[in-house]
Coordinates of C-alpha atoms in Angstrom, one line a residue:
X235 CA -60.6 66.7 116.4
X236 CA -63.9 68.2 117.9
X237 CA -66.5 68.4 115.2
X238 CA -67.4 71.5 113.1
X239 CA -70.9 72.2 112.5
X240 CA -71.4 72.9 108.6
X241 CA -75.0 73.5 108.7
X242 CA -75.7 75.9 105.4
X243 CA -76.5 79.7 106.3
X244 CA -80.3 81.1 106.4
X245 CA -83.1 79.3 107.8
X246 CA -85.2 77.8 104.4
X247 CA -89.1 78.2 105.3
X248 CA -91.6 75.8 104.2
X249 CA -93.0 75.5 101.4
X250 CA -97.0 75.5 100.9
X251 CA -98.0 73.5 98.4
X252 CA -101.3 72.5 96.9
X253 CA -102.4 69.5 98.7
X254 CA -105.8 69.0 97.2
X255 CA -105.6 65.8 95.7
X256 CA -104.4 64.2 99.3
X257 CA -105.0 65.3 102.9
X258 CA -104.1 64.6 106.5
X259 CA -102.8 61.0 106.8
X260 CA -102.2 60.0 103.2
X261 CA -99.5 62.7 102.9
X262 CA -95.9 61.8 103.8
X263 CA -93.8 65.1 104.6
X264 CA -90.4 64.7 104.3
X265 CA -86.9 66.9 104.3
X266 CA -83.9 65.1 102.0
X267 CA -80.2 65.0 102.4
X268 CA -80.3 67.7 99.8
X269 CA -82.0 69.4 96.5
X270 CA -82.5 67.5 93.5
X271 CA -80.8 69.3 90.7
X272 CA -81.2 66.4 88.1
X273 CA -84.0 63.6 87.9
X274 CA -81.8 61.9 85.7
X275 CA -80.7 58.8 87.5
X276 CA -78.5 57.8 84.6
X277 CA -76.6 61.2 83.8
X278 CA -75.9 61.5 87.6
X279 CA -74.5 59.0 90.4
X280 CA -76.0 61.8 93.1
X281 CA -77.5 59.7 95.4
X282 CA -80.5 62.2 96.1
X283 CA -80.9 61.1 92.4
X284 CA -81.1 57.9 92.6
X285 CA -83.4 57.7 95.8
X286 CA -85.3 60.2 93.8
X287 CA -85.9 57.4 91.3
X288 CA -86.5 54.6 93.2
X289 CA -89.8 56.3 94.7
X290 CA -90.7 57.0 90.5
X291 CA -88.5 54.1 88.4
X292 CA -89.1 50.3 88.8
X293 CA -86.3 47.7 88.1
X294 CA -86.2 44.2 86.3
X295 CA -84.5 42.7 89.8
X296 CA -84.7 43.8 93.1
X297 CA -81.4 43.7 95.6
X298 CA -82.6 42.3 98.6
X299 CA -81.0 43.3 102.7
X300 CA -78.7 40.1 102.1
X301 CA -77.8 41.7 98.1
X302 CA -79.4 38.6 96.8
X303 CA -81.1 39.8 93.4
X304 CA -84.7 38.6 93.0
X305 CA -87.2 39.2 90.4
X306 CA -89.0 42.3 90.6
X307 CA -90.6 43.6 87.1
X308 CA -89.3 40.5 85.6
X309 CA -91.3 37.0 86.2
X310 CA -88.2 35.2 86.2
X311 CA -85.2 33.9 84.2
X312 CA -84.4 31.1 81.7
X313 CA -81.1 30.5 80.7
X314 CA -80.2 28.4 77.7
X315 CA -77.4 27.2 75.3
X316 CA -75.0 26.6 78.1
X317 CA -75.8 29.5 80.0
X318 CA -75.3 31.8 76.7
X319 CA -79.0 32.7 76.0
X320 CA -81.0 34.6 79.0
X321 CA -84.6 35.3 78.2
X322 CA -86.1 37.4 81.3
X323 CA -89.8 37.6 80.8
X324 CA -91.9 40.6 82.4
X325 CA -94.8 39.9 85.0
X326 CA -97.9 40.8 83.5
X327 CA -100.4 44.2 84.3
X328 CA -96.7 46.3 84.4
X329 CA -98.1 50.1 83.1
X330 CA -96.2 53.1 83.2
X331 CA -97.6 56.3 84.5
X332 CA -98.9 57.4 81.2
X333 CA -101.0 54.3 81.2
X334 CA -99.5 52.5 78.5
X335 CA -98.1 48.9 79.0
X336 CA -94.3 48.3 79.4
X337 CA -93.2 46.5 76.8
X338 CA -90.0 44.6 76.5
X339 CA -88.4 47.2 73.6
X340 CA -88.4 49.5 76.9
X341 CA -86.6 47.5 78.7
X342 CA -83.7 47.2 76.0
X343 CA -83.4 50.7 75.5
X344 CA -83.5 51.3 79.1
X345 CA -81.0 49.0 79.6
X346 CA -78.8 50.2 76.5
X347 CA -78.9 53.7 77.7
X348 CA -77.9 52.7 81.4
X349 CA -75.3 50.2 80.5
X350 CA -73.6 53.3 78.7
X351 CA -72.5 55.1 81.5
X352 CA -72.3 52.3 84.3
X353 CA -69.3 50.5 85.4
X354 CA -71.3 46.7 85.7
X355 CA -73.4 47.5 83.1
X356 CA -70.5 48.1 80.4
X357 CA -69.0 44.6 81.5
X358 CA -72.3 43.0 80.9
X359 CA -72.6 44.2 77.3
X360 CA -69.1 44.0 76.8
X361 CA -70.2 39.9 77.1
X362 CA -73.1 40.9 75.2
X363 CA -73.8 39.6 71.4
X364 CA -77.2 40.7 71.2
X365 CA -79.3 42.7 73.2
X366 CA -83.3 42.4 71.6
X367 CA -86.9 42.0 72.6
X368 CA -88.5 39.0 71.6
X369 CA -92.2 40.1 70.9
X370 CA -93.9 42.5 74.0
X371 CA -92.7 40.6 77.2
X372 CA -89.2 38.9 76.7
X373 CA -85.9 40.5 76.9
X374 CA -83.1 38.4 75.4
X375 CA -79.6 38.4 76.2
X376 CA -77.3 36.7 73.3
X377 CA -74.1 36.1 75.5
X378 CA -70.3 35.3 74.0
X379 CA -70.2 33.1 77.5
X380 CA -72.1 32.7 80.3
X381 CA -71.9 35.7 82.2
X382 CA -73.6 34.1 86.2
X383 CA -73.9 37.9 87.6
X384 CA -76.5 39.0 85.1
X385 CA -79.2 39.2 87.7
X386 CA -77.0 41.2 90.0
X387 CA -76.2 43.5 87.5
X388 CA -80.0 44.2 86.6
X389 CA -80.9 44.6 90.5
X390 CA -77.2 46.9 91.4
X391 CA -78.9 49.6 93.8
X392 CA -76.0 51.7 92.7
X393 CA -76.8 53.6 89.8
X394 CA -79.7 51.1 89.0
X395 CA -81.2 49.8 85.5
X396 CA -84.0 51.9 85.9
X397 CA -86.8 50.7 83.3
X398 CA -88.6 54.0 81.1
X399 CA -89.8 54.2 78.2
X400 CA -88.6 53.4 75.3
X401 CA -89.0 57.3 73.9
X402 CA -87.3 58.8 77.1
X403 CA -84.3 55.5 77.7
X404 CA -83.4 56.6 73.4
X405 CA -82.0 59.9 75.3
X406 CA -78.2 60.1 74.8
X407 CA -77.0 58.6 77.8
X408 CA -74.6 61.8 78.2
X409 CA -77.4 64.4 78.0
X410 CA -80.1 64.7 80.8
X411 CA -83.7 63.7 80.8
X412 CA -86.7 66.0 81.1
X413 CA -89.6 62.8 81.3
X414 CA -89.7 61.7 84.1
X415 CA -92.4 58.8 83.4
X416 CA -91.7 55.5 84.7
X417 CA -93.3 52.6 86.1
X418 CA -93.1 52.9 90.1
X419 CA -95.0 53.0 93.2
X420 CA -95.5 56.5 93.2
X421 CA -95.3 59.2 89.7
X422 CA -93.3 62.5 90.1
X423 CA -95.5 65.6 89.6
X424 CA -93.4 67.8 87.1
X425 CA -96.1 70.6 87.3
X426 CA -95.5 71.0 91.3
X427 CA -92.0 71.2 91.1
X428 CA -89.9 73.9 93.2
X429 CA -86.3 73.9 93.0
X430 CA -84.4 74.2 96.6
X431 CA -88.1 73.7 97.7
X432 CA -90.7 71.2 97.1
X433 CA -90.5 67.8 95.0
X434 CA -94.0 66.2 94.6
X435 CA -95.1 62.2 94.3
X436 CA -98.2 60.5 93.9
X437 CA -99.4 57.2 94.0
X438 CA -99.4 54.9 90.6
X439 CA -103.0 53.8 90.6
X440 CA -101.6 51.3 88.0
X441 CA -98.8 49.7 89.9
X442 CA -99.1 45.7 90.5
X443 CA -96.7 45.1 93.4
X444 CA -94.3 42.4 93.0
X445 CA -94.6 38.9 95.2
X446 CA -92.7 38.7 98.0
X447 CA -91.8 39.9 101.1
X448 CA -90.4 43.6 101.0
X449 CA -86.6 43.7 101.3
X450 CA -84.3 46.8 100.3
X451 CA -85.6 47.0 96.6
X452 CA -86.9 43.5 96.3
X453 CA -90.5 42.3 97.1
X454 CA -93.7 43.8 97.3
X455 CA -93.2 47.7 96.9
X456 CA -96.5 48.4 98.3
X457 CA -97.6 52.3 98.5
X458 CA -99.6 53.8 101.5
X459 CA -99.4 57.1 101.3
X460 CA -101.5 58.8 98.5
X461 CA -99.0 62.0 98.0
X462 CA -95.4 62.0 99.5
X463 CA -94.0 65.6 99.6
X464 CA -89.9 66.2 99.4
X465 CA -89.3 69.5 101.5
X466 CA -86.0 70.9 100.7
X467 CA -85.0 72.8 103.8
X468 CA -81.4 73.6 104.0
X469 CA -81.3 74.6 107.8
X470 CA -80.9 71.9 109.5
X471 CA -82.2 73.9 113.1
X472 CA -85.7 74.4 110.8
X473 CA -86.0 71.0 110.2
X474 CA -85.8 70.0 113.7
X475 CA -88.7 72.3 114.3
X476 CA -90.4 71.4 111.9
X477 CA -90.0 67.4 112.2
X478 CA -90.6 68.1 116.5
X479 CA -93.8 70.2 115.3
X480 CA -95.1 67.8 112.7
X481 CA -94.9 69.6 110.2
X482 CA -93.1 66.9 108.5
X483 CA -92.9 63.2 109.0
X484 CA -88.9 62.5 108.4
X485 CA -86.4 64.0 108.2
X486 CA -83.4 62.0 106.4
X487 CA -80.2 63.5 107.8
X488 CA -80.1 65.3 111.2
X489 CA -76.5 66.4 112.0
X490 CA -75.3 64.7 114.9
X491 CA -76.0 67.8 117.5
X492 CA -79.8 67.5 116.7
X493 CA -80.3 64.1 116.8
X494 CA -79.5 64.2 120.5
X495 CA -82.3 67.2 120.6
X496 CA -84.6 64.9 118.3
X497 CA -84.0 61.8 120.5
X498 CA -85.3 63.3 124.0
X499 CA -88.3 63.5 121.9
X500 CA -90.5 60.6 122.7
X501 CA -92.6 61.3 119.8
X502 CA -89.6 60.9 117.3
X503 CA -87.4 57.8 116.5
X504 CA -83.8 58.1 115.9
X505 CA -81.8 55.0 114.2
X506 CA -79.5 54.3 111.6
X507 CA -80.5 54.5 108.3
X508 CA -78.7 51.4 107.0
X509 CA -77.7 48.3 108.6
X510 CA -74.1 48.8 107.8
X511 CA -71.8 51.9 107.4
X512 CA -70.9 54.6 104.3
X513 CA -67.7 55.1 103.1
X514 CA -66.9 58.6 102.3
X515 CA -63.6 59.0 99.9
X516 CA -61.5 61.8 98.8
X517 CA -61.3 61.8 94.8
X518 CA -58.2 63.5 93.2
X519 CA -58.5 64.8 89.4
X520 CA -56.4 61.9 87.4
X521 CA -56.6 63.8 84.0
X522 CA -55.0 67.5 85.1
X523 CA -51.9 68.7 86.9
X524 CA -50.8 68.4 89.7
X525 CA -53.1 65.0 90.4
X526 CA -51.8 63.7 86.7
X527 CA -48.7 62.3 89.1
X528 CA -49.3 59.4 91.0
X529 CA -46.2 60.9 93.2
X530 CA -48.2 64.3 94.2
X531 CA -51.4 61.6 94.6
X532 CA -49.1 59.4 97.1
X533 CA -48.2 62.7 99.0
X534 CA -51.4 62.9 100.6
X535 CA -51.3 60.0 102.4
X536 CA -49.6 60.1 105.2
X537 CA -51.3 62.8 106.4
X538 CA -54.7 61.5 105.9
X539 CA -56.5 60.5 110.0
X540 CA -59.9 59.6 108.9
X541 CA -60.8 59.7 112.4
X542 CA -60.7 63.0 111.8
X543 CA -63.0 63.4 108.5
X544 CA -65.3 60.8 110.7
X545 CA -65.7 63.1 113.8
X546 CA -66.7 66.0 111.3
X547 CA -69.9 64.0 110.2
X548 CA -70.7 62.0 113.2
X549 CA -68.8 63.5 116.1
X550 CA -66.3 61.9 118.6
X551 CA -68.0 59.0 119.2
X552 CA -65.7 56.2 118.1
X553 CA -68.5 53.5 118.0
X554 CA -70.2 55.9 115.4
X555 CA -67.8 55.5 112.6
X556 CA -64.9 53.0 110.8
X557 CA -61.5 54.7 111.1
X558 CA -60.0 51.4 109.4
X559 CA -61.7 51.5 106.2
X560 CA -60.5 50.2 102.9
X561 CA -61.8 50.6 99.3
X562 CA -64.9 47.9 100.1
X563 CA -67.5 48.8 102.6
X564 CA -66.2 47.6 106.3
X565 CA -68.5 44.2 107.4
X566 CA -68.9 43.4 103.9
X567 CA -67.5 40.1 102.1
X568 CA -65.1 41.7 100.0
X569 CA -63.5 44.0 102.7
X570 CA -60.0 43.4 104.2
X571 CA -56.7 45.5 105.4
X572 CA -54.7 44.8 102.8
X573 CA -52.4 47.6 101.6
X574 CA -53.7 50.0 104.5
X575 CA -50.9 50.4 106.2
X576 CA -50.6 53.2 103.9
X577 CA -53.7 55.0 106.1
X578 CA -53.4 53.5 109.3
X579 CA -49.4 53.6 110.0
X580 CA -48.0 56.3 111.7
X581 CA -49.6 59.4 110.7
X582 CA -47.1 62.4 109.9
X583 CA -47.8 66.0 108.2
X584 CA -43.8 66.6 107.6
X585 CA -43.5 63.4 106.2
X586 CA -46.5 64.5 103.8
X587 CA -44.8 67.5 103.0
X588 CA -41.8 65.7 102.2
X589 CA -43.0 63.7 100.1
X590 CA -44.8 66.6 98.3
X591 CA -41.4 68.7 97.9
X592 CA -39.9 65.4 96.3
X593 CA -42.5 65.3 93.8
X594 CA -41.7 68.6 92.1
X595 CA -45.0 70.1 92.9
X596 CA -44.6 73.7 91.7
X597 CA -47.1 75.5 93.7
X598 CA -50.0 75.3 90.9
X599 CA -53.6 76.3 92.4
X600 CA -55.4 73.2 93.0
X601 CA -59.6 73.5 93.1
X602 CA -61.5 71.6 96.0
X603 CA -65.1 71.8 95.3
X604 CA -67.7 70.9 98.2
X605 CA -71.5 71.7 98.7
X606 CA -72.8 73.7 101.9
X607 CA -76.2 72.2 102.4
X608 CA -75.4 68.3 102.4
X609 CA -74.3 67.4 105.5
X610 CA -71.6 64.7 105.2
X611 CA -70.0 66.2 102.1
X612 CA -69.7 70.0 103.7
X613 CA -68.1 68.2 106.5
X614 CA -65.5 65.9 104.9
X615 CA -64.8 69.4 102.6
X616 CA -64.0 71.6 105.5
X617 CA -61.3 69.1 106.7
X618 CA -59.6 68.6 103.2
X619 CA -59.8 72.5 103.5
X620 CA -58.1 73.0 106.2
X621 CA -55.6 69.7 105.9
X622 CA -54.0 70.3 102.4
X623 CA -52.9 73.8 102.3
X624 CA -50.9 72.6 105.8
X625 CA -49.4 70.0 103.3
X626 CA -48.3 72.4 101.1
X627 CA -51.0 72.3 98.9
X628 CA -52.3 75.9 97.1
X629 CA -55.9 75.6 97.5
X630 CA -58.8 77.4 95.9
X631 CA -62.0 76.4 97.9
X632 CA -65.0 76.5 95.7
X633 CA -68.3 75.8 97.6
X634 CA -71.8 75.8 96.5
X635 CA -75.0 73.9 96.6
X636 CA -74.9 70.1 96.3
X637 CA -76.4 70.5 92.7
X638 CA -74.1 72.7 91.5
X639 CA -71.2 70.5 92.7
X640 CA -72.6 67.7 91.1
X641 CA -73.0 69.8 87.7
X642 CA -69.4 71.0 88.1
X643 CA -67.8 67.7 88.7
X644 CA -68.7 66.8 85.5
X645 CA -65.9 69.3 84.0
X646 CA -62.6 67.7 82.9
X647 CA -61.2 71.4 81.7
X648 CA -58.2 72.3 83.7
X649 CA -58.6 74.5 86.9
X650 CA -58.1 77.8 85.0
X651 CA -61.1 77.1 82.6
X652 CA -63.4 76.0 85.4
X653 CA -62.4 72.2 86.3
X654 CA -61.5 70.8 89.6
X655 CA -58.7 69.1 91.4
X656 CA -60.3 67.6 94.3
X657 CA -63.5 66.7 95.9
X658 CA -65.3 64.3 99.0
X659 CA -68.2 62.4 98.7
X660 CA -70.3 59.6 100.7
X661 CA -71.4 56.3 99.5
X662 CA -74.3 54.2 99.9
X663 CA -73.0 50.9 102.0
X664 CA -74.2 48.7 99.1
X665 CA -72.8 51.1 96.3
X666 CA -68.8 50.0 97.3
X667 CA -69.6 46.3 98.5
X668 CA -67.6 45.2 95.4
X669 CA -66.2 45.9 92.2
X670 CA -69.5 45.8 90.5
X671 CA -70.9 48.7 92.4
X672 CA -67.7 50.4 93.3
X673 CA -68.2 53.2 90.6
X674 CA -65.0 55.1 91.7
X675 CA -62.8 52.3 91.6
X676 CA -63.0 51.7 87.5
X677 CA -59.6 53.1 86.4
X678 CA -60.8 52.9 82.5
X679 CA -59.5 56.8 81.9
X680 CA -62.5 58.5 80.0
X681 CA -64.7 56.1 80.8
X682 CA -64.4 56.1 84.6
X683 CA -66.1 57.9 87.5
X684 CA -65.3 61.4 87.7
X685 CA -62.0 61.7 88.3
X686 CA -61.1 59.5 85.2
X687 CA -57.8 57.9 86.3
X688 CA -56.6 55.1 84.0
X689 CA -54.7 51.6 85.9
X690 CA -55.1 48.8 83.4
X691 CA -53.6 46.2 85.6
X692 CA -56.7 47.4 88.1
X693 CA -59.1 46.8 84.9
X694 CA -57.7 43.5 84.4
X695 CA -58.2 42.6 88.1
X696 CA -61.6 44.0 87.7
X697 CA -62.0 41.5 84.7
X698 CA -61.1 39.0 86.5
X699 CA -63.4 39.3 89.6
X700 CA -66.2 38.5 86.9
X701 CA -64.6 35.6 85.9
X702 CA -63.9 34.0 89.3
X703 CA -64.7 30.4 90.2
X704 CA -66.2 31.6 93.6
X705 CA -66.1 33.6 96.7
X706 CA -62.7 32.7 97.9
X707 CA -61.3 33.7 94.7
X708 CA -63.3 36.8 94.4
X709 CA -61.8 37.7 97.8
X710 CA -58.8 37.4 96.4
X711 CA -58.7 39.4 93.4
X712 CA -60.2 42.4 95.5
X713 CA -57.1 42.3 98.0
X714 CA -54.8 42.8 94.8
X715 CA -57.5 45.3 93.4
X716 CA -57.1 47.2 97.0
X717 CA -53.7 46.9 97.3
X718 CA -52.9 48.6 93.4
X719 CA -55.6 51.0 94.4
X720 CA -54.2 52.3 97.3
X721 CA -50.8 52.2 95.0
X722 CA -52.1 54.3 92.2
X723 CA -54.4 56.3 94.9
X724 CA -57.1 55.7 92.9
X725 CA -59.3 57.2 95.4
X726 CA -58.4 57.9 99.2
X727 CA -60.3 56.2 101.4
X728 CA -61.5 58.9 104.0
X729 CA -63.4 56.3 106.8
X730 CA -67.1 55.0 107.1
X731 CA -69.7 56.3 109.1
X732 CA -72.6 55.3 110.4
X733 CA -75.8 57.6 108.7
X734 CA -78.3 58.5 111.2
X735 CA -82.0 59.3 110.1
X736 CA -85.3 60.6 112.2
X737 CA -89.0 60.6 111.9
X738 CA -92.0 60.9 113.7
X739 CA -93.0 57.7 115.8
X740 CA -96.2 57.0 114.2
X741 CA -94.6 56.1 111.3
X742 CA -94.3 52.3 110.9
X743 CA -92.8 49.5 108.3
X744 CA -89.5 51.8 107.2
X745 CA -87.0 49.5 105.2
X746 CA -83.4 50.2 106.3
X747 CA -80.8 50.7 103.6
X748 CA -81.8 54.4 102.3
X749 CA -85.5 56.9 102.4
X750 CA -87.6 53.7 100.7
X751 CA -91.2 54.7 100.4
X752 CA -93.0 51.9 100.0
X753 CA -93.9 50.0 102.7
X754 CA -94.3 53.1 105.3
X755 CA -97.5 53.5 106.4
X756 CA -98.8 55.7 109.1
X757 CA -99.9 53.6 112.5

């Protein structure tokens, strides 16, 4: 399949904000993979979200380029009683951008509020006695049993333990923020705030970098730029102007037609964003018809080429994507083929359709929502467009703006009171490295990722991963765990790409892994 260009209709102009406080060198101008409809990193799994955060949220542990966890607002970690006490103590001078100190009650609440709606997190307090501060700088974990992969579930880069206050982290997990105060490099200026045009950060006067060399979020997250400026343009042609004219600095996700324009550029870089490849996924609607039956689920399948939903983001250039790719990020440990003979065996449309007429499916509308101004999304939608009506499929295509599909997802009414069926997303490389992370593979029905499908024996499997001796046996589980997902079609693994990112040469000291600001400094 030759690629399809998605880009979103209308040419978005720039915005011109007040730059008063910070001039010329000391402003970073950027364009991100898409408007931030929520700065609620805990309602939301939206990646814009969560990299959104990262420049204004600190975390207790830091994931480093290897996914080591290392200490970041904590100063360490003592475990006791046979491994069933953990007292993490916070490094000292730690202010949030109000000016007051954080204290370790905002670090339980934070916590409390996160592990509500995250897949690692409910595990963790699910082998949790008692979650309390001990006076103003210990946090102290009372465990049933040693639980090893504390750390790694404080530092998970996918939806992270972002540290607030305790005031804003008492929020009901299930209802959105409107404070965004937190403890980072930079502070988020609420007052300059544009929707579908201008986000606003400044630098934290009060932040104490962490030791250590910088590494993905671990280490020193030291800020050079005084005022970093999030430019929403949704024409992707304008913001290859502007990145060429310098009127921004970077520009996160160039489609694959102007990064050959940006790379003739000598004045621009173009390189991957990440070290390793995202997986993109088709997600079916477990809790309403038709997508209630594993059989209409199983139907799909055969017809599914993710070379194809590849070349739609990246273009026909094999080496630029994973057409093999399982439930776990490709290149990672806990990656392997099992089961995916059911992806990569001989592909056939009639034998999809077959297998759809033998399911009974009576013809009921099914909804695919998509966006039209984030690139791999709109891309990956347009192929499910056009691929399941040719199943058999009767397909209402709803498409909007990323934020509005990341409101709507939320919906688990049926398709004729405003719900879904289907939808495609991208992941973070790190964010489906294993069933910690993998927020799509829970299969705890109301309690899942959107989609809410419910496979206890996948639970238990999941249960079981924690538990495991070691690495070997951890690989282990998560072949069964891919083999029963790819049986219940948990989620449909659509391929992994390689994400592609450009910015002006003079920029120096970018972290690969996703748009980190700390660090970047201008040569």
């Amino acid at each position: 399949m030759r690629r399809r260009t998605f880009l979103a209709a209308g040419a978005a102009a720039l915005a011109a904000p007040s730059v008063g406080r910070a001039q010329g060198a000391r402003v970073l101008r950027m364009v991100p993979q898409a408007n931030v409809t929520s700065i609620d990193p805990i309602w939301t799994t939206a990646i814009v979200t969560r990299n959104h955060a990262y420049v204004v949220y600190d975390t207790l542990f830091g994931l480093d380029a290897d996914l080591r966890p290392q200490p970041q607002m904590a100063a360490g970690l003592k475990v006791e009683q046979d491994g069933r006490r953990v007292t993490i103590p916070l490094r000292a001078g730690l202010r949030f951008h109000d000016g007051t100190p954080v204290l370790a009650r905002d670090c339980v609440a934070s916590i409390r509020r996160w592990a509500a709606r995250n897949g690692f997190g409910q595990t963790l307090m699910a082998a949790t006695d008692e979650l309390a501060h001990d006076g103003d700088t210990d946090i102290v974990f009372r465990l049933k049993a040693p639980f090893p992969l504390l750390p790694q579930a404080l530092a998970s880069v996918s939806q992270p333990a972002f540290v607030m206050p305790e005031r804003v982290a008492q929020t009901d997990p299930y209802k959105q923020i409107t404070d965004a105060t937190g403890s980072g490099p930079f502070r988020w200026w609420a007052d300059e705030f544009n929707s579908g045009s201008l986000m606003v950060y400044e630098r934290h006067p009060g932040y104490v970098p962490a030791p250590g060399t910088p590494s993905l979020t671990a280490g020193g997250k030291v800020a050079h730029f005084d005022r970093i400026e999030w430019r929403i343009i949704a024409d992707g042609a304008t913001a290859a102007a502007a990145l060429q004219n310098g009127e921004i600095d970077w520009y996160e996700q160039p489609p694959p037609e102007l990064q050959q324009l940006l790379a003739r550029n000598r004045d621009i870089v173009v390189e991957g964003l990440d070290r390793l490849t995202n997986p993109a996924i088709l997600r079916m609607n477990h809790l309403q018809p038709p997508f209630d039956d594993v059989a209409v689920r199983r139907a799909v399948l055969p017809a599914i080429v993710q070379s194809d939903f590849m070349a739609a983001i990246v273009g026909d250039d094999p080496g630029a994507y994973d057409d093999r790719c399982g439930i776990f990020t490709p290149g990672t440990p806990m990656a392997s083929q099992v089961g995916l003979e059911a992806l990569t065996g001989p592909r056939s449309l009639e034998a999809a359709r077959a297998a759809l007429r033998a399911s009974g499916y009576d013809g009921a509308k099914i909804r695919l929502i998509g966006p039209t101004d984030l690139l791999a999304p709109a891309a990956l939608t347009q192929v499910a467009a056009d691929l399941l009506p040719r199943i058999g499929f009767n397909v209402d295509l709803a498409l909007s703006d990323w934020g509005t599909v990341i409101q709507r997802r939320v919906s688990r009414e049926p398709v004729e009171k405003g719900g879904w069926s289907v939808l495609l997303t991208t992941f973070s490389s790190f964010d489906n490295a294993d069933p910690a992370a993998l927020q799509p593979l829970r299969a705890s029905g109301p309690n899942a990722w959107f989609g809410w499908p419910s496979v206890p024996r996948l639970e238990a499997l999941r249960t079981a991963w924690f538990a495991a001796p070691d690495a070997e046996a951890r690989r282990a589980i998560c072949a069964d765990m891919q083999r029963i997902a790819l049986e219940e079609v948990v989620f449909v693994p659509v391929g992994s790409y390689r994400s592609m990112t450009s910015y002006r040469r003079d920029l120096t000291g970018r972290l690969p892994g996703f748009p980190i600001l700390w660090n970047l400094r201008r040569a």
